[in-house]
Amino acid sequence: MRIVRGGSIVTEGGVVDGDVAVSGGVIAGIGHRLDGDLLLDASDCWVLPGAIDPHIHVSLEGYSTMEPILDDAVDASASGLMGGVTTLGVFVQRTPVKDIVGVMRGLIDYGNAEAHSDFFMNGLLLPGDDVEGAIRAGADIGVMSYKAMVAYNKKGLMFDDEHLMRLMATVADVGGLTMIHAENGGGIDYLESVERMRGVDNGSLLRAQPGAFEAEGMFRAATFARITGTRLLFVHLSSKEGAAMLRQLKEGPYGARIDSETQPHYLALTNAEVLTRGPLGKVGPPLKEEEDVAAVWAVTENGLLSHISSDHSPKSTAVKLATDDILDATYGGIGGVEPMLPLVYSLGFEAGRISIEDVARLTATGAAKVHNIYPKKGTIRVGSDADLAVIPKQAPPKRIVPENLHGKADYSLYESLSSSGFPRDVVRRGVVAVRDGSVTGDNSTGGYIGSAPRD
């Protein structure tokens, strides 16, 4: 056995000061003065479960079917490791040369050969896909989560109500999870037309996509989910109206089958980023106002939120600034997988909003449970994979700017923020993948992990 020695180990039962024993890629023991060879000295450090980022967008076999994305899955896994992310949830969709199932199979082969971390897949279904065939074929290879858009009608991405219900019914039949981008595509199209008549400025983005649309989309999707029987996950909660709707839904009879995530930008940034930085601040749904940030924090602090993800989708400054019309500018562009855990640590734990146990739950355990890869992933317990992020308790803050990160993006949505929560060391399946802030070069243990059906 090898030992991670002398850290403050963040388990689901609380913090344990002691050692973690690792054998055969899994956790073999947790205790004091365990016997074995030293793997890492974790004195004066938090030892957290390796983070799970279940929401990343990448190029697929060289194709970015919506907008050019700089990273593929292997690139994202490399930069993610530097931020303590040991498991990724990669969105896959059809490309010009393959249907979605073909892309899934190709990514399994590529990831098993090249990935720096473990990964599972989320199917991003689009109008025109063989939805039922894709879901059933995907489930056969362990892809159990499927996302649908109820926004972006003019982009051809939005499912109407009938087809959304058909999708949900099929997901329910295979024991999977339906993921919903909750807004209102028709409403957005109308308000965008109003903005164009009035004259577009950077404030037009939020005026065309108000938080009320998020709440409406959530209620509609939850209604359909209850009728069809699917489990439901709302991605990127962003507004006070959405937070209030989540609270209402969770208190209802179907609430145990409804989960929600958010991202660090909805916990830290506001529409001021868009007003001052223009397209560089454009994400979907849009950043909102201080009261929305406070409302999203409230459901995060009280446990209604299941986990935090990044919505990683890095793009170049040139792509983001290809037009200065905020309504035509591309969405996304977040280089978020690496700073996800550090931001939750600094914005939440160091700021006194959440406990260190909550950091582990929000960045690892919650996502593992929602995506049904727990307890293999997402927790420090005997028998779980030995995925660990070791964060010094006293470390200087690091600005979240491109020169301090390891991805390909040449700008950062988070350039105004800093964090002292970047891991010093990262263990992935018992192998030290990052030591003293540098990649060790041992990339042999990453690969595809599928999910099983659940009721």
Short mmCIF file of C-alpha atoms in Angstrom, two decimals:
data_model
loop_
_atom_site.label_atom_id
_atom_site.label_comp_id
_atom_site.label_asym_id
_atom_site.label_seq_id
_atom_site.Cartn_x
_atom_site.Cartn_y
_atom_site.Cartn_z
CA MET A 1 0.00 0.00 0.00
CA ARG A 2 0.95 3.61 -0.51
CA ILE A 3 -0.05 6.39 1.85
CA VAL A 4 -1.23 10.00 1.52
CA ARG A 5 0.04 11.03 4.93
CA GLY A 6 -1.16 13.51 7.51
CA GLY A 7 -3.88 15.49 5.80
CA SER A 8 -7.32 16.76 6.80
CA ILE A 9 -9.40 14.23 4.89
CA VAL A 10 -12.82 15.48 3.81
CA THR A 11 -15.20 12.52 3.98
CA GLU A 12 -18.98 12.44 3.83
CA GLY A 13 -19.01 11.85 7.57
CA GLY A 14 -16.84 14.86 8.33
CA VAL A 15 -13.17 15.81 8.39
CA VAL A 16 -10.74 13.12 9.58
CA ASP A 17 -7.14 14.08 10.34
CA GLY A 18 -4.94 11.20 9.26
CA ASP A 19 -3.90 9.07 6.32
CA VAL A 20 -5.44 7.62 3.17
CA ALA A 21 -4.11 4.24 2.05
CA VAL A 22 -4.17 3.43 -1.66
CA SER A 23 -3.84 0.02 -3.28
CA GLY A 24 -4.67 -1.11 -6.80
CA GLY A 25 -6.06 2.28 -7.73
CA VAL A 26 -8.69 2.34 -4.97
CA ILE A 27 -8.87 3.57 -1.40
CA ALA A 28 -7.84 0.74 0.93
CA GLY A 29 -8.04 2.50 4.29
CA ILE A 30 -8.55 5.77 6.18
CA GLY A 31 -6.99 6.18 9.62
CA HIS A 32 -4.01 7.21 11.72
CA ARG A 33 -0.39 6.14 11.14
CA LEU A 34 -1.29 3.60 8.49
CA ASP A 35 1.47 1.28 7.29
CA GLY A 36 2.79 1.69 3.76
CA ASP A 37 5.15 3.60 1.50
CA LEU A 38 4.71 7.35 1.26
CA LEU A 39 2.77 8.51 -1.79
CA LEU A 40 2.29 12.14 -0.71
CA ASP A 41 2.83 14.22 2.41
CA ALA A 42 -0.46 16.09 2.92
CA SER A 43 0.45 17.88 6.14
CA ASP A 44 -1.38 21.20 6.55
CA CYS A 45 -3.54 20.36 3.55
CA TRP A 46 -7.14 19.50 2.83
CA VAL A 47 -7.56 16.15 1.09
CA LEU A 48 -10.72 16.33 -1.00
CA PRO A 49 -12.25 13.78 -3.36
CA GLY A 50 -11.10 14.37 -6.91
CA ALA A 51 -13.51 16.85 -8.45
CA ILE A 52 -16.08 15.86 -11.06
CA ASP A 53 -16.96 18.35 -13.77
CA PRO A 54 -20.05 16.84 -15.39
CA HIS A 55 -20.69 19.64 -17.89
CA ILE A 56 -18.02 20.33 -20.51
CA HIS A 57 -18.29 21.06 -24.22
CA VAL A 58 -15.43 20.11 -26.54
CA SER A 59 -14.69 19.63 -30.20
CA LEU A 60 -15.45 16.11 -31.39
CA GLU A 61 -13.12 14.43 -33.87
CA GLY A 62 -12.15 17.87 -35.14
CA TYR A 63 -15.69 19.23 -35.43
CA SER A 64 -17.37 21.97 -33.43
CA THR A 65 -20.92 21.83 -34.70
CA MET A 66 -22.22 25.02 -33.08
CA GLU A 67 -19.22 27.35 -32.64
CA PRO A 68 -15.45 26.70 -32.77
CA ILE A 69 -14.25 25.25 -29.46
CA LEU A 70 -10.52 25.17 -28.75
CA ASP A 71 -10.32 22.01 -26.60
CA ASP A 72 -11.08 18.42 -27.39
CA ALA A 73 -11.75 15.95 -24.58
CA VAL A 74 -8.08 15.15 -24.06
CA ASP A 75 -7.13 18.85 -23.86
CA ALA A 76 -9.89 19.45 -21.31
CA SER A 77 -8.81 16.47 -19.24
CA ALA A 78 -5.24 17.78 -19.07
CA SER A 79 -6.16 21.29 -17.90
CA GLY A 80 -8.84 19.89 -15.59
CA LEU A 81 -6.29 17.81 -13.72
CA MET A 82 -4.41 20.98 -12.79
CA GLY A 83 -7.56 22.15 -11.01
CA GLY A 84 -8.19 18.84 -9.26
CA VAL A 85 -10.78 17.50 -11.71
CA THR A 86 -10.27 13.75 -12.11
CA THR A 87 -13.56 12.88 -13.85
CA LEU A 88 -15.31 14.69 -16.70
CA GLY A 89 -18.82 14.59 -18.11
CA VAL A 90 -18.34 15.29 -21.83
CA PHE A 91 -21.21 16.42 -24.04
CA VAL A 92 -21.40 14.57 -27.35
CA GLN A 93 -23.60 15.36 -30.33
CA ARG A 94 -23.84 14.55 -34.00
CA THR A 95 -21.19 15.94 -36.35
CA PRO A 96 -21.32 16.49 -40.11
CA VAL A 97 -19.91 13.00 -40.66
CA LYS A 98 -21.32 10.87 -37.82
CA ASP A 99 -24.55 10.48 -35.93
CA ILE A 100 -24.44 10.90 -32.17
CA VAL A 101 -23.98 7.19 -31.45
CA GLY A 102 -21.02 7.03 -33.82
CA VAL A 103 -19.50 10.02 -32.03
CA MET A 104 -20.00 8.29 -28.67
CA ARG A 105 -18.16 5.19 -29.85
CA GLY A 106 -15.36 7.25 -31.36
CA LEU A 107 -14.87 9.22 -28.16
CA ILE A 108 -14.69 6.04 -26.10
CA ASP A 109 -11.85 4.77 -28.29
CA TYR A 110 -10.04 8.12 -28.29
CA GLY A 111 -10.48 8.76 -24.59
CA ASN A 112 -9.40 5.27 -23.56
CA ALA A 113 -6.20 5.76 -25.52
CA GLU A 114 -5.40 9.39 -24.70
CA ALA A 115 -7.43 10.90 -21.83
CA HIS A 116 -5.67 12.28 -18.77
CA SER A 117 -8.72 11.63 -16.58
CA ASP A 118 -11.76 9.41 -16.44
CA PHE A 119 -14.86 10.52 -18.31
CA PHE A 120 -18.49 9.73 -18.91
CA MET A 121 -20.72 11.14 -21.64
CA ASN A 122 -23.88 13.22 -21.86
CA GLY A 123 -25.78 13.05 -25.13
CA LEU A 124 -26.71 16.49 -26.49
CA LEU A 125 -29.73 15.74 -28.65
CA LEU A 126 -30.77 18.08 -31.45
CA PRO A 127 -33.89 18.32 -33.61
CA GLY A 128 -33.44 15.93 -36.51
CA ASP A 129 -31.65 13.25 -34.49
CA ASP A 130 -33.10 9.76 -34.25
CA VAL A 131 -33.84 10.53 -30.63
CA GLU A 132 -35.30 7.20 -29.55
CA GLY A 133 -32.66 5.18 -31.41
CA ALA A 134 -29.82 7.31 -30.02
CA ILE A 135 -31.01 7.03 -26.43
CA ARG A 136 -31.48 3.26 -26.58
CA ALA A 137 -28.16 2.65 -28.35
CA GLY A 138 -26.37 5.05 -26.00
CA ALA A 139 -27.80 3.34 -22.94
CA ASP A 140 -26.38 0.05 -24.18
CA ILE A 141 -22.87 1.52 -23.87
CA GLY A 142 -23.49 3.30 -20.57
CA VAL A 143 -24.56 6.78 -21.74
CA MET A 144 -27.49 7.50 -19.44
CA SER A 145 -27.88 11.31 -19.48
CA TYR A 146 -29.38 13.32 -22.35
CA LYS A 147 -29.71 17.06 -22.71
CA ALA A 148 -32.39 18.98 -24.60
CA MET A 149 -32.70 22.68 -25.31
CA VAL A 150 -35.94 24.60 -24.86
CA ALA A 151 -34.20 27.77 -26.07
CA TYR A 152 -32.28 28.82 -29.21
CA ASN A 153 -35.19 28.32 -31.59
CA LYS A 154 -33.64 30.37 -34.41
CA LYS A 155 -30.45 28.33 -34.14
CA GLY A 156 -32.44 25.16 -34.78
CA LEU A 157 -31.60 23.68 -31.37
CA MET A 158 -34.96 23.89 -29.59
CA PHE A 159 -37.26 20.94 -28.97
CA ASP A 160 -40.98 21.65 -29.13
CA ASP A 161 -43.19 20.29 -26.38
CA GLU A 162 -44.28 17.14 -28.20
CA HIS A 163 -40.78 16.05 -29.13
CA LEU A 164 -39.45 16.97 -25.70
CA MET A 165 -41.99 14.67 -24.10
CA ARG A 166 -41.08 11.86 -26.49
CA LEU A 167 -37.45 12.33 -25.56
CA MET A 168 -38.23 12.29 -21.85
CA ALA A 169 -40.39 9.18 -22.14
CA THR A 170 -37.56 7.29 -23.85
CA VAL A 171 -35.01 8.43 -21.27
CA ALA A 172 -37.36 7.28 -18.51
CA ASP A 173 -37.78 3.90 -20.21
CA VAL A 174 -34.03 3.21 -20.18
CA GLY A 175 -33.60 4.48 -16.60
CA GLY A 176 -31.68 7.59 -17.54
CA LEU A 177 -31.51 11.30 -16.75
CA THR A 178 -32.97 14.18 -18.78
CA MET A 179 -30.93 17.39 -18.65
CA ILE A 180 -32.72 20.61 -19.51
CA HIS A 181 -31.47 24.03 -20.57
CA ALA A 182 -34.48 25.87 -19.20
CA GLU A 183 -35.54 29.06 -20.95
CA ASN A 184 -38.24 29.92 -23.51
CA GLY A 185 -37.06 29.96 -27.09
CA GLY A 186 -40.11 31.65 -28.58
CA GLY A 187 -40.09 34.34 -25.93
CA ILE A 188 -36.40 35.03 -26.51
CA ASP A 189 -36.97 35.35 -30.26
CA TYR A 190 -39.74 37.90 -29.66
CA LEU A 191 -37.73 40.00 -27.22
CA GLU A 192 -34.69 39.93 -29.51
CA SER A 193 -36.86 41.33 -32.30
CA VAL A 194 -37.99 44.12 -29.95
CA GLU A 195 -34.35 44.93 -29.11
CA ARG A 196 -33.42 45.10 -32.78
CA MET A 197 -36.24 47.52 -33.46
CA ARG A 198 -35.11 49.72 -30.56
CA GLY A 199 -31.40 49.45 -31.32
CA VAL A 200 -29.06 46.83 -29.91
CA ASP A 201 -26.59 47.61 -27.13
CA ASN A 202 -24.85 45.33 -24.64
CA GLY A 203 -27.84 45.55 -22.31
CA SER A 204 -29.99 43.89 -24.96
CA LEU A 205 -28.76 40.42 -24.06
CA LEU A 206 -30.27 40.29 -20.59
CA ARG A 207 -33.38 42.20 -21.65
CA ALA A 208 -34.03 39.49 -24.27
CA GLN A 209 -33.37 36.58 -21.88
CA PRO A 210 -34.87 37.51 -18.50
CA GLY A 211 -34.81 35.20 -15.52
CA ALA A 212 -38.57 34.72 -15.73
CA PHE A 213 -37.98 32.61 -18.85
CA GLU A 214 -35.75 30.27 -16.85
CA ALA A 215 -38.49 29.72 -14.25
CA GLU A 216 -41.10 29.13 -16.96
CA GLY A 217 -38.89 26.59 -18.73
CA MET A 218 -38.21 24.79 -15.46
CA PHE A 219 -41.91 24.51 -14.59
CA ARG A 220 -42.82 23.26 -18.05
CA ALA A 221 -40.01 20.69 -18.10
CA ALA A 222 -40.87 19.52 -14.59
CA THR A 223 -44.50 19.04 -15.62
CA PHE A 224 -43.46 16.91 -18.58
CA ALA A 225 -40.95 15.00 -16.45
CA ARG A 226 -43.60 14.09 -13.91
CA ILE A 227 -45.95 12.85 -16.64
CA THR A 228 -43.26 10.82 -18.45
CA GLY A 229 -41.49 9.60 -15.31
CA THR A 230 -37.98 10.78 -16.16
CA ARG A 231 -35.44 11.97 -13.64
CA LEU A 232 -34.58 15.60 -14.34
CA LEU A 233 -31.53 17.84 -14.02
CA PHE A 234 -31.67 21.57 -14.67
CA VAL A 235 -28.30 22.78 -15.91
CA HIS A 236 -26.81 26.23 -15.13
CA LEU A 237 -29.34 27.74 -12.69
CA SER A 238 -28.82 31.48 -13.08
CA SER A 239 -31.66 33.63 -11.72
CA LYS A 240 -33.69 34.55 -8.67
CA GLU A 241 -36.81 33.36 -10.48
CA GLY A 242 -35.16 30.03 -11.26
CA ALA A 243 -34.00 29.66 -7.67
CA ALA A 244 -37.55 30.28 -6.41
CA MET A 245 -38.93 27.76 -8.90
CA LEU A 246 -36.36 25.16 -7.84
CA ARG A 247 -37.41 25.60 -4.22
CA GLN A 248 -41.07 25.18 -5.18
CA LEU A 249 -40.41 22.09 -7.28
CA LYS A 250 -38.18 20.42 -4.70
CA GLU A 251 -40.91 20.83 -2.10
CA GLY A 252 -43.47 19.13 -4.36
CA PRO A 253 -44.31 15.43 -4.70
CA TYR A 254 -41.83 14.91 -7.57
CA GLY A 255 -39.03 16.89 -5.95
CA ALA A 256 -36.83 13.92 -5.08
CA ARG A 257 -36.44 13.20 -8.81
CA ILE A 258 -35.43 16.77 -9.70
CA ASP A 259 -31.88 18.10 -9.37
CA SER A 260 -30.13 21.28 -10.44
CA GLU A 261 -26.61 22.52 -10.98
CA THR A 262 -25.06 25.93 -11.39
CA GLN A 263 -21.63 27.25 -12.38
CA PRO A 264 -19.16 29.58 -10.63
CA HIS A 265 -19.94 32.48 -12.95
CA TYR A 266 -23.53 32.59 -11.68
CA LEU A 267 -22.15 32.71 -8.13
CA ALA A 268 -19.65 35.50 -8.75
CA LEU A 269 -20.34 37.61 -11.84
CA THR A 270 -23.16 39.85 -13.05
CA ASN A 271 -24.44 41.54 -16.16
CA ALA A 272 -21.79 44.19 -15.53
CA GLU A 273 -19.36 41.82 -17.30
CA VAL A 274 -21.49 42.03 -20.45
CA LEU A 275 -22.01 45.78 -20.21
CA THR A 276 -18.25 46.38 -19.95
CA ARG A 277 -16.70 43.45 -21.87
CA GLY A 278 -19.40 42.89 -24.48
CA PRO A 279 -19.28 39.47 -26.17
CA LEU A 280 -16.45 38.30 -23.87
CA GLY A 281 -19.03 38.28 -21.09
CA LYS A 282 -21.77 36.52 -23.06
CA VAL A 283 -22.78 33.11 -21.74
CA GLY A 284 -26.04 31.21 -21.93
CA PRO A 285 -28.20 31.80 -19.98
CA PRO A 286 -26.88 35.35 -19.53
CA LEU A 287 -25.23 36.65 -16.39
CA LYS A 288 -27.78 38.56 -14.37
CA GLU A 289 -27.77 40.94 -11.39
CA GLU A 290 -26.55 40.99 -7.78
CA GLU A 291 -29.91 39.81 -6.44
CA ASP A 292 -29.74 36.80 -8.77
CA VAL A 293 -26.25 35.92 -7.53
CA ALA A 294 -27.57 36.11 -3.96
CA ALA A 295 -30.55 33.88 -4.79
CA VAL A 296 -28.40 31.23 -6.46
CA TRP A 297 -26.09 31.29 -3.43
CA ALA A 298 -29.11 30.81 -1.16
CA VAL A 299 -30.15 27.53 -2.81
CA THR A 300 -26.52 26.46 -2.91
CA GLU A 301 -26.06 27.08 0.80
CA ASN A 302 -29.29 25.37 1.85
CA GLY A 303 -28.58 22.15 -0.05
CA LEU A 304 -31.21 22.45 -2.79
CA LEU A 305 -28.50 22.51 -5.44
CA SER A 306 -27.01 19.11 -6.21
CA HIS A 307 -23.64 20.18 -7.59
CA ILE A 308 -21.55 22.79 -9.40
CA SER A 309 -20.05 22.36 -12.87
CA SER A 310 -18.12 24.58 -15.24
CA ASP A 311 -19.87 24.67 -18.67
CA HIS A 312 -16.32 24.56 -20.08
CA SER A 313 -16.39 25.61 -23.75
CA PRO A 314 -13.20 27.56 -24.48
CA LYS A 315 -13.10 29.83 -27.52
CA SER A 316 -10.65 32.39 -28.78
CA THR A 317 -10.96 36.13 -28.35
CA ALA A 318 -11.19 36.42 -32.13
CA VAL A 319 -14.22 34.14 -32.26
CA LYS A 320 -15.91 35.87 -29.34
CA LEU A 321 -15.31 39.32 -30.82
CA ALA A 322 -16.15 38.43 -34.42
CA THR A 323 -19.10 40.81 -34.07
CA ASP A 324 -19.80 43.57 -31.60
CA ASP A 325 -23.57 42.97 -31.87
CA ILE A 326 -24.26 41.27 -28.53
CA LEU A 327 -27.27 39.38 -29.89
CA ASP A 328 -25.31 37.88 -32.78
CA ALA A 329 -22.13 37.17 -30.80
CA THR A 330 -21.37 33.57 -29.90
CA TYR A 331 -22.32 32.15 -26.51
CA GLY A 332 -19.96 30.40 -24.12
CA GLY A 333 -16.22 30.44 -24.39
CA ILE A 334 -15.65 29.61 -20.72
CA GLY A 335 -12.27 28.10 -19.87
CA GLY A 336 -13.81 26.73 -16.72
CA VAL A 337 -12.74 23.17 -15.97
CA GLU A 338 -9.46 24.11 -14.27
CA PRO A 339 -10.73 26.91 -11.99
CA MET A 340 -14.03 25.20 -11.05
CA LEU A 341 -12.91 23.60 -7.77
CA PRO A 342 -10.65 26.54 -6.79
CA LEU A 343 -13.53 28.98 -7.31
CA VAL A 344 -15.95 26.95 -5.19
CA TYR A 345 -13.25 26.75 -2.52
CA SER A 346 -12.58 30.51 -2.50
CA LEU A 347 -16.07 31.88 -3.19
CA GLY A 348 -17.74 29.41 -0.86
CA PHE A 349 -15.48 28.00 1.84
CA GLU A 350 -12.96 30.80 2.28
CA ALA A 351 -15.73 33.39 2.15
CA GLY A 352 -17.55 31.57 4.95
CA ARG A 353 -20.64 30.68 2.93
CA ILE A 354 -20.21 26.88 2.96
CA SER A 355 -18.21 24.27 4.85
CA ILE A 356 -15.28 22.30 3.47
CA GLU A 357 -17.60 19.26 3.45
CA ASP A 358 -19.95 21.27 1.21
CA VAL A 359 -17.06 21.94 -1.16
CA ALA A 360 -16.59 18.18 -1.55
CA ARG A 361 -20.33 17.61 -1.99
CA LEU A 362 -20.76 20.37 -4.56
CA THR A 363 -17.65 19.57 -6.63
CA ALA A 364 -17.64 15.77 -6.42
CA THR A 365 -20.19 13.78 -4.43
CA GLY A 366 -23.32 15.48 -5.72
CA ALA A 367 -22.44 15.06 -9.39
CA ALA A 368 -21.41 11.43 -8.80
CA LYS A 369 -24.81 10.67 -7.29
CA VAL A 370 -26.80 12.50 -9.96
CA HIS A 371 -24.92 10.76 -12.77
CA ASN A 372 -24.98 7.38 -10.99
CA ILE A 373 -21.22 6.84 -10.77
CA TYR A 374 -21.22 6.97 -6.95
CA PRO A 375 -19.55 5.54 -4.86
CA LYS A 376 -16.93 4.59 -7.45
CA LYS A 377 -16.40 8.31 -7.88
CA GLY A 378 -17.02 11.42 -5.83
CA THR A 379 -16.14 10.34 -2.29
CA ILE A 380 -13.26 9.31 -0.05
CA ARG A 381 -14.24 5.92 1.34
CA VAL A 382 -12.83 2.41 1.29
CA GLY A 383 -13.41 0.80 -2.10
CA SER A 384 -13.86 4.05 -4.03
CA ASP A 385 -11.40 5.07 -6.73
CA ALA A 386 -8.37 6.79 -5.23
CA ASP A 387 -9.03 10.20 -6.80
CA LEU A 388 -7.80 12.97 -4.51
CA ALA A 389 -7.17 16.72 -4.67
CA VAL A 390 -4.69 18.03 -2.08
CA ILE A 391 -5.11 21.75 -1.35
CA PRO A 392 -2.78 23.60 1.05
CA LYS A 393 -4.62 25.35 3.86
CA GLN A 394 -2.38 28.38 3.48
CA ALA A 395 -1.51 29.31 -0.08
CA PRO A 396 -1.18 32.64 -1.90
CA PRO A 397 -4.10 33.53 -4.16
CA LYS A 398 -3.63 33.04 -7.88
CA ARG A 399 -5.33 35.28 -10.42
CA ILE A 400 -7.56 33.38 -12.84
CA VAL A 401 -6.05 34.70 -16.05
CA PRO A 402 -4.87 32.76 -19.11
CA GLU A 403 -1.18 32.92 -18.16
CA ASN A 404 -1.97 31.14 -14.87
CA LEU A 405 -4.12 28.44 -16.48
CA HIS A 406 -3.26 25.50 -18.70
CA GLY A 407 -5.97 25.52 -21.36
CA LYS A 408 -5.90 26.97 -24.87
CA ALA A 409 -8.17 29.97 -24.27
CA ASP A 410 -6.53 33.38 -24.65
CA TYR A 411 -9.01 35.17 -22.38
CA SER A 412 -10.70 34.37 -19.08
CA LEU A 413 -14.25 35.07 -18.00
CA TYR A 414 -12.85 35.06 -14.46
CA GLU A 415 -9.99 37.52 -14.92
CA SER A 416 -11.33 39.73 -12.11
CA LEU A 417 -11.15 36.85 -9.61
CA SER A 418 -8.41 35.05 -7.68
CA SER A 419 -8.28 31.81 -5.69
CA SER A 420 -5.94 30.16 -3.21
CA GLY A 421 -7.73 26.84 -3.75
CA PHE A 422 -5.69 25.41 -6.61
CA PRO A 423 -4.50 21.89 -5.68
CA ARG A 424 -0.83 21.33 -5.03
CA ASP A 425 -1.11 17.61 -5.76
CA VAL A 426 -3.68 15.48 -7.56
CA VAL A 427 -4.03 11.71 -7.36
CA ARG A 428 -5.96 9.92 -10.07
CA ARG A 429 -6.79 6.25 -9.46
CA GLY A 430 -3.88 5.98 -7.06
CA VAL A 431 -1.33 7.61 -9.38
CA VAL A 432 0.12 11.06 -8.66
CA ALA A 433 -0.89 12.99 -11.78
CA VAL A 434 0.01 16.46 -10.46
CA ARG A 435 2.81 17.02 -7.93
CA ASP A 436 3.79 20.42 -6.54
CA GLY A 437 1.65 22.11 -9.17
CA SER A 438 3.16 20.33 -12.17
CA VAL A 439 1.89 17.43 -14.28
CA THR A 440 3.97 14.32 -13.60
CA GLY A 441 3.62 12.88 -17.10
CA ASP A 442 1.88 9.67 -16.00
CA ASN A 443 -1.33 9.69 -18.03
CA SER A 444 -1.95 5.96 -18.05
CA THR A 445 -5.06 5.63 -15.94
CA GLY A 446 -7.74 7.75 -17.63
CA GLY A 447 -10.62 6.18 -19.53
CA TYR A 448 -14.32 5.84 -20.15
CA ILE A 449 -16.71 4.96 -17.34
CA GLY A 450 -20.32 4.23 -18.17
CA SER A 451 -23.38 4.62 -15.96
CA ALA A 452 -25.97 2.01 -15.09
CA PRO A 453 -29.75 2.47 -15.35
CA ARG A 454 -31.61 3.54 -12.24
CA ASP A 455 -35.24 3.77 -11.21
#
